Amino acid sequence: SVLESQGKYEEAEAMHRQALEGRNKVLGPEHPHTLTSVSNLGSVLESQGKYEEAEAMHRQALEGGESVLGPEHPHTLTGVGNLESVLGSQGKYKEAEELEVQVMEKRKSVLGREHPDTLASMGNLAFILKAQGNNKKAISLMAECFQLRERVLGPQHPCTTF
């Protein structure tokens, strides 16, 4: 949100909580828009270092997404990535790695090997591997990811020049 981009995390959290409450009342807890609000709240909580609550929100959004949209829906896969992110932020690298491998493989199957979301998963997995000290595998995966991003997105794209 704009508030988050301005570093106004407490205001953003309040806004996301209000949106979630409203969507719960009007749409119900299983509606995809409500699940998006759960995920958005989880992300702003993670930005504030409230990792345990963020993890709970992302798990709730993921469970709902799997139930309502299915385990291979792009929004569900994004939910897995969100959970992986907060797990990594907490140093829970093994679980984060398992989730990122899962989401990367599903994205390859559903979206294709060269889709930007698949490439994002490859990059995320490389960072998790590096955090665990698996530098050789991390460097190899990041090199592959970079080459694919450069070919697919172009050499000047922000995701290529990271």
Short mmCIF file of N, CA and C in Angstrom, two decimals:
data_model
loop_
_atom_site.label_atom_id
_atom_site.label_comp_id
_atom_site.label_asym_id
_atom_site.label_seq_id
_atom_site.Cartn_x
_atom_site.Cartn_y
_atom_site.Cartn_z
N SER A 1 0.83 -1.18 0.00
CA SER A 1 0.00 0.00 0.00
C SER A 1 0.88 1.25 0.00
N VAL A 2 0.27 2.38 -0.25
CA VAL A 2 0.99 3.65 -0.25
C VAL A 2 1.57 3.91 1.14
N LEU A 3 0.79 3.62 2.17
CA LEU A 3 1.27 3.84 3.54
C LEU A 3 2.54 3.02 3.82
N GLU A 4 2.55 1.78 3.37
CA GLU A 4 3.72 0.93 3.58
C GLU A 4 4.93 1.49 2.84
N SER A 5 4.72 1.93 1.60
CA SER A 5 5.84 2.47 0.82
C SER A 5 6.40 3.74 1.45
N GLN A 6 5.60 4.41 2.27
CA GLN A 6 6.05 5.61 2.98
C GLN A 6 6.60 5.29 4.37
N GLY A 7 6.63 4.00 4.71
CA GLY A 7 7.13 3.59 6.01
C GLY A 7 6.15 3.81 7.15
N LYS A 8 4.90 4.03 6.83
CA LYS A 8 3.87 4.26 7.86
C LYS A 8 3.18 2.93 8.18
N TYR A 9 3.97 2.04 8.78
CA TYR A 9 3.52 0.67 8.97
C TYR A 9 2.36 0.54 9.96
N GLU A 10 2.37 1.31 11.02
CA GLU A 10 1.28 1.21 11.99
C GLU A 10 -0.04 1.66 11.37
N GLU A 11 0.00 2.72 10.58
CA GLU A 11 -1.21 3.18 9.89
C GLU A 11 -1.66 2.13 8.86
N ALA A 12 -0.70 1.56 8.15
CA ALA A 12 -1.02 0.53 7.17
C ALA A 12 -1.63 -0.69 7.85
N GLU A 13 -1.07 -1.07 9.00
CA GLU A 13 -1.63 -2.20 9.74
C GLU A 13 -3.08 -1.93 10.13
N ALA A 14 -3.35 -0.74 10.65
CA ALA A 14 -4.72 -0.38 11.04
C ALA A 14 -5.65 -0.44 9.84
N MET A 15 -5.19 0.07 8.70
CA MET A 15 -6.00 0.05 7.49
C MET A 15 -6.29 -1.39 7.04
N HIS A 16 -5.26 -2.24 7.07
CA HIS A 16 -5.45 -3.63 6.66
C HIS A 16 -6.37 -4.39 7.63
N ARG A 17 -6.25 -4.09 8.91
CA ARG A 17 -7.15 -4.73 9.89
C ARG A 17 -8.60 -4.31 9.64
N GLN A 18 -8.80 -3.04 9.34
CA GLN A 18 -10.15 -2.54 9.06
C GLN A 18 -10.70 -3.18 7.78
N ALA A 19 -9.87 -3.27 6.75
CA ALA A 19 -10.30 -3.90 5.50
C ALA A 19 -10.66 -5.37 5.73
N LEU A 20 -9.83 -6.06 6.50
CA LEU A 20 -10.09 -7.47 6.79
C LEU A 20 -11.41 -7.64 7.55
N GLU A 21 -11.62 -6.80 8.54
CA GLU A 21 -12.86 -6.88 9.31
C GLU A 21 -14.08 -6.67 8.40
N GLY A 22 -14.01 -5.66 7.55
CA GLY A 22 -15.11 -5.39 6.64
C GLY A 22 -15.35 -6.51 5.65
N ARG A 23 -14.29 -7.04 5.08
CA ARG A 23 -14.43 -8.13 4.11
C ARG A 23 -14.95 -9.40 4.79
N ASN A 24 -14.51 -9.65 6.01
CA ASN A 24 -15.03 -10.80 6.75
C ASN A 24 -16.54 -10.69 6.93
N LYS A 25 -17.01 -9.50 7.30
CA LYS A 25 -18.45 -9.29 7.53
C LYS A 25 -19.25 -9.40 6.25
N VAL A 26 -18.76 -8.77 5.19
CA VAL A 26 -19.53 -8.67 3.95
C VAL A 26 -19.36 -9.90 3.06
N LEU A 27 -18.13 -10.37 2.91
CA LEU A 27 -17.85 -11.44 1.96
C LEU A 27 -17.69 -12.81 2.61
N GLY A 28 -17.33 -12.81 3.88
CA GLY A 28 -17.09 -14.07 4.58
C GLY A 28 -15.61 -14.42 4.57
N PRO A 29 -15.20 -15.29 5.49
CA PRO A 29 -13.78 -15.58 5.67
C PRO A 29 -13.13 -16.37 4.54
N GLU A 30 -13.90 -17.06 3.72
CA GLU A 30 -13.33 -17.89 2.66
C GLU A 30 -13.27 -17.20 1.31
N HIS A 31 -13.80 -15.99 1.21
CA HIS A 31 -13.81 -15.28 -0.08
C HIS A 31 -12.38 -14.91 -0.46
N PRO A 32 -12.02 -15.03 -1.75
CA PRO A 32 -10.66 -14.68 -2.16
C PRO A 32 -10.22 -13.26 -1.78
N HIS A 33 -11.13 -12.29 -1.81
CA HIS A 33 -10.76 -10.93 -1.41
C HIS A 33 -10.45 -10.84 0.09
N THR A 34 -11.18 -11.60 0.88
CA THR A 34 -10.90 -11.65 2.32
C THR A 34 -9.55 -12.29 2.56
N LEU A 35 -9.26 -13.36 1.83
CA LEU A 35 -7.97 -14.02 1.97
C LEU A 35 -6.82 -13.09 1.56
N THR A 36 -7.06 -12.26 0.55
CA THR A 36 -6.05 -11.27 0.15
C THR A 36 -5.81 -10.29 1.29
N SER A 37 -6.88 -9.88 1.97
CA SER A 37 -6.72 -8.98 3.12
C SER A 37 -5.93 -9.63 4.24
N VAL A 38 -6.16 -10.91 4.47
CA VAL A 38 -5.39 -11.65 5.48
C VAL A 38 -3.91 -11.62 5.11
N SER A 39 -3.62 -11.89 3.84
CA SER A 39 -2.24 -11.90 3.37
C SER A 39 -1.60 -10.52 3.45
N ASN A 40 -2.36 -9.49 3.06
CA ASN A 40 -1.85 -8.12 3.14
C ASN A 40 -1.50 -7.74 4.57
N LEU A 41 -2.35 -8.13 5.50
CA LEU A 41 -2.07 -7.86 6.91
C LEU A 41 -0.80 -8.60 7.34
N GLY A 42 -0.67 -9.84 6.90
CA GLY A 42 0.54 -10.60 7.22
C GLY A 42 1.79 -9.91 6.71
N SER A 43 1.72 -9.35 5.52
CA SER A 43 2.90 -8.68 4.94
C SER A 43 3.28 -7.43 5.72
N VAL A 44 2.29 -6.64 6.11
CA VAL A 44 2.62 -5.42 6.87
C VAL A 44 3.11 -5.78 8.27
N LEU A 45 2.61 -6.84 8.83
CA LEU A 45 3.12 -7.30 10.13
C LEU A 45 4.58 -7.76 9.99
N GLU A 46 4.88 -8.46 8.92
CA GLU A 46 6.26 -8.89 8.68
C GLU A 46 7.18 -7.68 8.54
N SER A 47 6.72 -6.66 7.85
CA SER A 47 7.51 -5.44 7.67
C SER A 47 7.85 -4.77 8.99
N GLN A 48 7.02 -5.01 10.00
CA GLN A 48 7.24 -4.42 11.32
C GLN A 48 8.01 -5.36 12.26
N GLY A 49 8.37 -6.53 11.75
CA GLY A 49 9.08 -7.48 12.59
C GLY A 49 8.18 -8.28 13.51
N LYS A 50 6.88 -8.25 13.27
CA LYS A 50 5.92 -9.02 14.07
C LYS A 50 5.76 -10.39 13.41
N TYR A 51 6.83 -11.18 13.46
CA TYR A 51 6.92 -12.38 12.64
C TYR A 51 5.94 -13.48 13.02
N GLU A 52 5.73 -13.68 14.30
CA GLU A 52 4.82 -14.77 14.70
C GLU A 52 3.41 -14.49 14.23
N GLU A 53 2.93 -13.27 14.41
CA GLU A 53 1.59 -12.92 13.96
C GLU A 53 1.52 -12.93 12.44
N ALA A 54 2.58 -12.47 11.78
CA ALA A 54 2.63 -12.49 10.32
C ALA A 54 2.57 -13.92 9.81
N GLU A 55 3.32 -14.80 10.45
CA GLU A 55 3.29 -16.21 10.05
C GLU A 55 1.89 -16.79 10.18
N ALA A 56 1.22 -16.48 11.28
CA ALA A 56 -0.15 -16.98 11.47
C ALA A 56 -1.08 -16.47 10.37
N MET A 57 -0.95 -15.19 10.02
CA MET A 57 -1.79 -14.62 8.96
C MET A 57 -1.51 -15.30 7.62
N HIS A 58 -0.23 -15.48 7.29
CA HIS A 58 0.11 -16.12 6.02
C HIS A 58 -0.33 -17.58 5.98
N ARG A 59 -0.25 -18.28 7.11
CA ARG A 59 -0.73 -19.67 7.14
C ARG A 59 -2.25 -19.70 6.93
N GLN A 60 -2.96 -18.77 7.56
CA GLN A 60 -4.41 -18.70 7.40
C GLN A 60 -4.77 -18.41 5.94
N ALA A 61 -4.09 -17.45 5.33
CA ALA A 61 -4.37 -17.11 3.93
C ALA A 61 -4.05 -18.28 3.02
N LEU A 62 -2.96 -18.97 3.29
CA LEU A 62 -2.57 -20.11 2.47
C LEU A 62 -3.57 -21.25 2.58
N GLU A 63 -3.97 -21.57 3.79
CA GLU A 63 -4.96 -22.64 3.98
C GLU A 63 -6.26 -22.31 3.26
N GLY A 64 -6.71 -21.07 3.37
CA GLY A 64 -7.92 -20.66 2.68
C GLY A 64 -7.75 -20.70 1.18
N GLY A 65 -6.61 -20.25 0.69
CA GLY A 65 -6.35 -20.28 -0.75
C GLY A 65 -6.34 -21.69 -1.30
N GLU A 66 -5.70 -22.59 -0.58
CA GLU A 66 -5.68 -23.99 -1.03
C GLU A 66 -7.08 -24.56 -1.06
N SER A 67 -7.89 -24.22 -0.06
CA SER A 67 -9.25 -24.74 0.03
C SER A 67 -10.16 -24.16 -1.05
N VAL A 68 -10.07 -22.85 -1.25
CA VAL A 68 -11.00 -22.16 -2.16
C VAL A 68 -10.52 -22.17 -3.61
N LEU A 69 -9.24 -21.90 -3.82
CA LEU A 69 -8.72 -21.76 -5.18
C LEU A 69 -7.99 -22.99 -5.69
N GLY A 70 -7.52 -23.82 -4.78
CA GLY A 70 -6.74 -24.99 -5.15
C GLY A 70 -5.26 -24.76 -4.95
N PRO A 71 -4.51 -25.84 -4.78
CA PRO A 71 -3.09 -25.73 -4.44
C PRO A 71 -2.19 -25.21 -5.55
N GLU A 72 -2.66 -25.23 -6.79
CA GLU A 72 -1.81 -24.78 -7.90
C GLU A 72 -2.24 -23.44 -8.48
N HIS A 73 -3.24 -22.81 -7.89
CA HIS A 73 -3.68 -21.49 -8.38
C HIS A 73 -2.55 -20.48 -8.13
N PRO A 74 -2.32 -19.56 -9.07
CA PRO A 74 -1.25 -18.57 -8.88
C PRO A 74 -1.35 -17.78 -7.57
N HIS A 75 -2.56 -17.45 -7.12
CA HIS A 75 -2.69 -16.73 -5.85
C HIS A 75 -2.28 -17.61 -4.66
N THR A 76 -2.59 -18.88 -4.74
CA THR A 76 -2.19 -19.81 -3.69
C THR A 76 -0.67 -19.93 -3.65
N LEU A 77 -0.06 -20.02 -4.83
CA LEU A 77 1.39 -20.13 -4.90
C LEU A 77 2.06 -18.86 -4.36
N THR A 78 1.45 -17.72 -4.59
CA THR A 78 1.96 -16.47 -4.00
C THR A 78 1.87 -16.55 -2.48
N GLY A 79 0.79 -17.15 -1.99
CA GLY A 79 0.62 -17.34 -0.55
C GLY A 79 1.71 -18.21 0.05
N VAL A 80 2.11 -19.25 -0.68
CA VAL A 80 3.21 -20.11 -0.22
C VAL A 80 4.49 -19.27 -0.15
N GLY A 81 4.71 -18.45 -1.17
CA GLY A 81 5.88 -17.57 -1.18
C GLY A 81 5.88 -16.59 -0.02
N ASN A 82 4.71 -16.05 0.31
CA ASN A 82 4.61 -15.13 1.45
C ASN A 82 4.96 -15.82 2.75
N LEU A 83 4.47 -17.05 2.92
CA LEU A 83 4.79 -17.81 4.13
C LEU A 83 6.28 -18.12 4.16
N GLU A 84 6.83 -18.50 3.03
CA GLU A 84 8.27 -18.77 2.95
C GLU A 84 9.07 -17.55 3.38
N SER A 85 8.65 -16.38 2.95
CA SER A 85 9.36 -15.15 3.29
C SER A 85 9.41 -14.91 4.80
N VAL A 86 8.27 -15.04 5.45
CA VAL A 86 8.24 -14.79 6.90
C VAL A 86 8.99 -15.88 7.67
N LEU A 87 8.98 -17.09 7.16
CA LEU A 87 9.77 -18.15 7.80
C LEU A 87 11.26 -17.85 7.67
N GLY A 88 11.67 -17.40 6.49
CA GLY A 88 13.06 -17.02 6.30
C GLY A 88 13.46 -15.87 7.21
N SER A 89 12.55 -14.91 7.38
CA SER A 89 12.83 -13.77 8.27
C SER A 89 13.05 -14.21 9.71
N GLN A 90 12.48 -15.36 10.07
CA GLN A 90 12.62 -15.88 11.43
C GLN A 90 13.78 -16.88 11.55
N GLY A 91 14.48 -17.10 10.44
CA GLY A 91 15.58 -18.06 10.47
C GLY A 91 15.13 -19.50 10.38
N LYS A 92 13.88 -19.73 9.99
CA LYS A 92 13.37 -21.09 9.83
C LYS A 92 13.64 -21.54 8.39
N TYR A 93 14.94 -21.66 8.09
CA TYR A 93 15.36 -21.83 6.70
C TYR A 93 14.98 -23.18 6.10
N LYS A 94 15.00 -24.23 6.89
CA LYS A 94 14.70 -25.56 6.32
C LYS A 94 13.24 -25.60 5.84
N GLU A 95 12.31 -25.14 6.67
CA GLU A 95 10.90 -25.12 6.26
C GLU A 95 10.70 -24.15 5.09
N ALA A 96 11.39 -23.01 5.14
CA ALA A 96 11.29 -22.04 4.05
C ALA A 96 11.80 -22.66 2.74
N GLU A 97 12.90 -23.38 2.82
CA GLU A 97 13.44 -24.04 1.63
C GLU A 97 12.45 -25.05 1.06
N GLU A 98 11.88 -25.87 1.93
CA GLU A 98 10.92 -26.89 1.47
C GLU A 98 9.74 -26.24 0.76
N LEU A 99 9.23 -25.15 1.34
CA LEU A 99 8.10 -24.45 0.71
C LEU A 99 8.50 -23.82 -0.61
N GLU A 100 9.68 -23.21 -0.67
CA GLU A 100 10.09 -22.54 -1.90
C GLU A 100 10.35 -23.54 -3.02
N VAL A 101 10.91 -24.69 -2.69
CA VAL A 101 11.08 -25.74 -3.70
C VAL A 101 9.71 -26.15 -4.24
N GLN A 102 8.77 -26.33 -3.33
CA GLN A 102 7.40 -26.72 -3.71
C GLN A 102 6.78 -25.68 -4.64
N VAL A 103 6.86 -24.41 -4.27
CA VAL A 103 6.22 -23.37 -5.07
C VAL A 103 6.94 -23.21 -6.41
N MET A 104 8.26 -23.32 -6.41
CA MET A 104 9.00 -23.19 -7.66
C MET A 104 8.63 -24.30 -8.64
N GLU A 105 8.53 -25.52 -8.14
CA GLU A 105 8.18 -26.64 -9.01
C GLU A 105 6.75 -26.50 -9.55
N LYS A 106 5.83 -26.08 -8.69
CA LYS A 106 4.45 -25.88 -9.15
C LYS A 106 4.37 -24.74 -10.15
N ARG A 107 5.12 -23.66 -9.91
CA ARG A 107 5.12 -22.54 -10.86
C ARG A 107 5.70 -22.98 -12.20
N LYS A 108 6.76 -23.78 -12.17
CA LYS A 108 7.31 -24.30 -13.43
C LYS A 108 6.24 -25.07 -14.18
N SER A 109 5.49 -25.90 -13.46
CA SER A 109 4.45 -26.73 -14.07
C SER A 109 3.28 -25.90 -14.58
N VAL A 110 2.82 -24.95 -13.77
CA VAL A 110 1.61 -24.18 -14.09
C VAL A 110 1.91 -22.99 -15.00
N LEU A 111 2.97 -22.25 -14.70
CA LEU A 111 3.25 -21.00 -15.41
C LEU A 111 4.36 -21.13 -16.45
N GLY A 112 5.21 -22.12 -16.28
CA GLY A 112 6.34 -22.29 -17.17
C GLY A 112 7.65 -21.89 -16.50
N ARG A 113 8.73 -22.45 -16.99
CA ARG A 113 10.06 -22.25 -16.41
C ARG A 113 10.53 -20.80 -16.49
N GLU A 114 10.09 -20.07 -17.52
CA GLU A 114 10.58 -18.72 -17.73
C GLU A 114 9.62 -17.62 -17.28
N HIS A 115 8.54 -17.99 -16.63
CA HIS A 115 7.59 -16.98 -16.14
C HIS A 115 8.28 -16.16 -15.03
N PRO A 116 8.03 -14.84 -14.98
CA PRO A 116 8.65 -14.02 -13.94
C PRO A 116 8.41 -14.52 -12.51
N ASP A 117 7.24 -15.07 -12.23
CA ASP A 117 6.98 -15.59 -10.88
C ASP A 117 7.85 -16.82 -10.59
N THR A 118 8.05 -17.66 -11.60
CA THR A 118 8.92 -18.83 -11.43
C THR A 118 10.35 -18.37 -11.19
N LEU A 119 10.76 -17.36 -11.93
CA LEU A 119 12.12 -16.83 -11.75
C LEU A 119 12.28 -16.20 -10.37
N ALA A 120 11.24 -15.55 -9.87
CA ALA A 120 11.29 -14.99 -8.52
C ALA A 120 11.48 -16.11 -7.50
N SER A 121 10.79 -17.22 -7.69
CA SER A 121 10.95 -18.36 -6.79
C SER A 121 12.37 -18.91 -6.84
N MET A 122 12.94 -18.96 -8.03
CA MET A 122 14.32 -19.44 -8.15
C MET A 122 15.27 -18.53 -7.36
N GLY A 123 15.08 -17.23 -7.50
CA GLY A 123 15.91 -16.28 -6.77
C GLY A 123 15.73 -16.41 -5.27
N ASN A 124 14.48 -16.56 -4.84
CA ASN A 124 14.20 -16.72 -3.40
C ASN A 124 14.87 -17.97 -2.85
N LEU A 125 14.79 -19.06 -3.62
CA LEU A 125 15.40 -20.31 -3.17
C LEU A 125 16.92 -20.15 -3.07
N ALA A 126 17.51 -19.45 -4.01
CA ALA A 126 18.95 -19.22 -3.97
C ALA A 126 19.35 -18.47 -2.69
N PHE A 127 18.57 -17.46 -2.31
CA PHE A 127 18.87 -16.71 -1.09
C PHE A 127 18.72 -17.57 0.16
N ILE A 128 17.72 -18.45 0.15
CA ILE A 128 17.53 -19.36 1.30
C ILE A 128 18.71 -20.33 1.40
N LEU A 129 19.13 -20.86 0.25
CA LEU A 129 20.27 -21.77 0.24
C LEU A 129 21.53 -21.08 0.76
N LYS A 130 21.73 -19.84 0.33
CA LYS A 130 22.90 -19.07 0.79
C LYS A 130 22.83 -18.84 2.31
N ALA A 131 21.64 -18.52 2.80
CA ALA A 131 21.48 -18.29 4.24
C ALA A 131 21.82 -19.53 5.06
N GLN A 132 21.67 -20.70 4.44
CA GLN A 132 21.99 -21.96 5.12
C GLN A 132 23.44 -22.39 4.90
N GLY A 133 24.20 -21.57 4.16
CA GLY A 133 25.60 -21.89 3.92
C GLY A 133 25.83 -22.80 2.73
N ASN A 134 24.80 -23.06 1.96
CA ASN A 134 24.93 -23.91 0.77
C ASN A 134 25.28 -23.01 -0.43
N ASN A 135 26.47 -22.41 -0.37
CA ASN A 135 26.87 -21.40 -1.33
C ASN A 135 26.99 -21.92 -2.75
N LYS A 136 27.54 -23.12 -2.92
CA LYS A 136 27.74 -23.67 -4.27
C LYS A 136 26.41 -23.81 -5.00
N LYS A 137 25.45 -24.42 -4.33
CA LYS A 137 24.13 -24.61 -4.93
C LYS A 137 23.42 -23.26 -5.13
N ALA A 138 23.58 -22.35 -4.17
CA ALA A 138 22.95 -21.02 -4.27
C ALA A 138 23.50 -20.25 -5.46
N ILE A 139 24.82 -20.26 -5.63
CA ILE A 139 25.44 -19.53 -6.74
C ILE A 139 25.01 -20.12 -8.08
N SER A 140 24.96 -21.42 -8.17
CA SER A 140 24.54 -22.09 -9.40
C SER A 140 23.10 -21.71 -9.77
N LEU A 141 22.23 -21.76 -8.78
CA LEU A 141 20.82 -21.43 -9.03
C LEU A 141 20.65 -19.95 -9.37
N MET A 142 21.37 -19.08 -8.68
CA MET A 142 21.28 -17.65 -8.97
C MET A 142 21.80 -17.34 -10.36
N ALA A 143 22.87 -17.99 -10.78
CA ALA A 143 23.40 -17.78 -12.13
C ALA A 143 22.37 -18.19 -13.18
N GLU A 144 21.74 -19.34 -12.97
CA GLU A 144 20.69 -19.79 -13.89
C GLU A 144 19.53 -18.80 -13.91
N CYS A 145 19.14 -18.35 -12.75
CA CYS A 145 18.05 -17.38 -12.62
C CYS A 145 18.40 -16.08 -13.35
N PHE A 146 19.62 -15.60 -13.15
CA PHE A 146 20.05 -14.36 -13.79
C PHE A 146 20.02 -14.49 -15.31
N GLN A 147 20.52 -15.60 -15.83
CA GLN A 147 20.54 -15.80 -17.29
C GLN A 147 19.12 -15.84 -17.85
N LEU A 148 18.23 -16.52 -17.17
CA LEU A 148 16.85 -16.58 -17.64
C LEU A 148 16.18 -15.20 -17.55
N ARG A 149 16.39 -14.48 -16.45
CA ARG A 149 15.81 -13.15 -16.31
C ARG A 149 16.32 -12.20 -17.40
N GLU A 150 17.61 -12.28 -17.66
CA GLU A 150 18.18 -11.41 -18.69
C GLU A 150 17.57 -11.71 -20.05
N ARG A 151 17.39 -12.99 -20.37
CA ARG A 151 16.81 -13.36 -21.65
C ARG A 151 15.33 -13.01 -21.73
N VAL A 152 14.58 -13.28 -20.67
CA VAL A 152 13.13 -13.09 -20.67
C VAL A 152 12.74 -11.63 -20.45
N LEU A 153 13.37 -10.98 -19.48
CA LEU A 153 12.98 -9.63 -19.09
C LEU A 153 13.84 -8.54 -19.72
N GLY A 154 15.03 -8.91 -20.16
CA GLY A 154 15.95 -7.93 -20.73
C GLY A 154 16.99 -7.50 -19.71
N PRO A 155 18.15 -7.05 -20.20
CA PRO A 155 19.25 -6.73 -19.30
C PRO A 155 19.03 -5.49 -18.44
N GLN A 156 18.11 -4.62 -18.81
CA GLN A 156 17.88 -3.39 -18.04
C GLN A 156 16.71 -3.48 -17.06
N HIS A 157 16.00 -4.59 -17.07
CA HIS A 157 14.84 -4.74 -16.18
C HIS A 157 15.31 -4.75 -14.73
N PRO A 158 14.56 -4.10 -13.82
CA PRO A 158 14.96 -4.06 -12.41
C PRO A 158 15.17 -5.44 -11.78
N CYS A 159 14.41 -6.43 -12.21
CA CYS A 159 14.57 -7.78 -11.65
C CYS A 159 15.84 -8.46 -12.16
N THR A 160 16.37 -7.98 -13.27
CA THR A 160 17.61 -8.54 -13.81
C THR A 160 18.82 -7.90 -13.16
N THR A 161 18.70 -6.65 -12.81
CA THR A 161 19.86 -5.91 -12.30
C THR A 161 19.97 -5.95 -10.79
N PHE A 162 19.21 -6.81 -10.12
CA PHE A 162 19.24 -6.88 -8.66
C PHE A 162 20.61 -7.21 -8.18
#
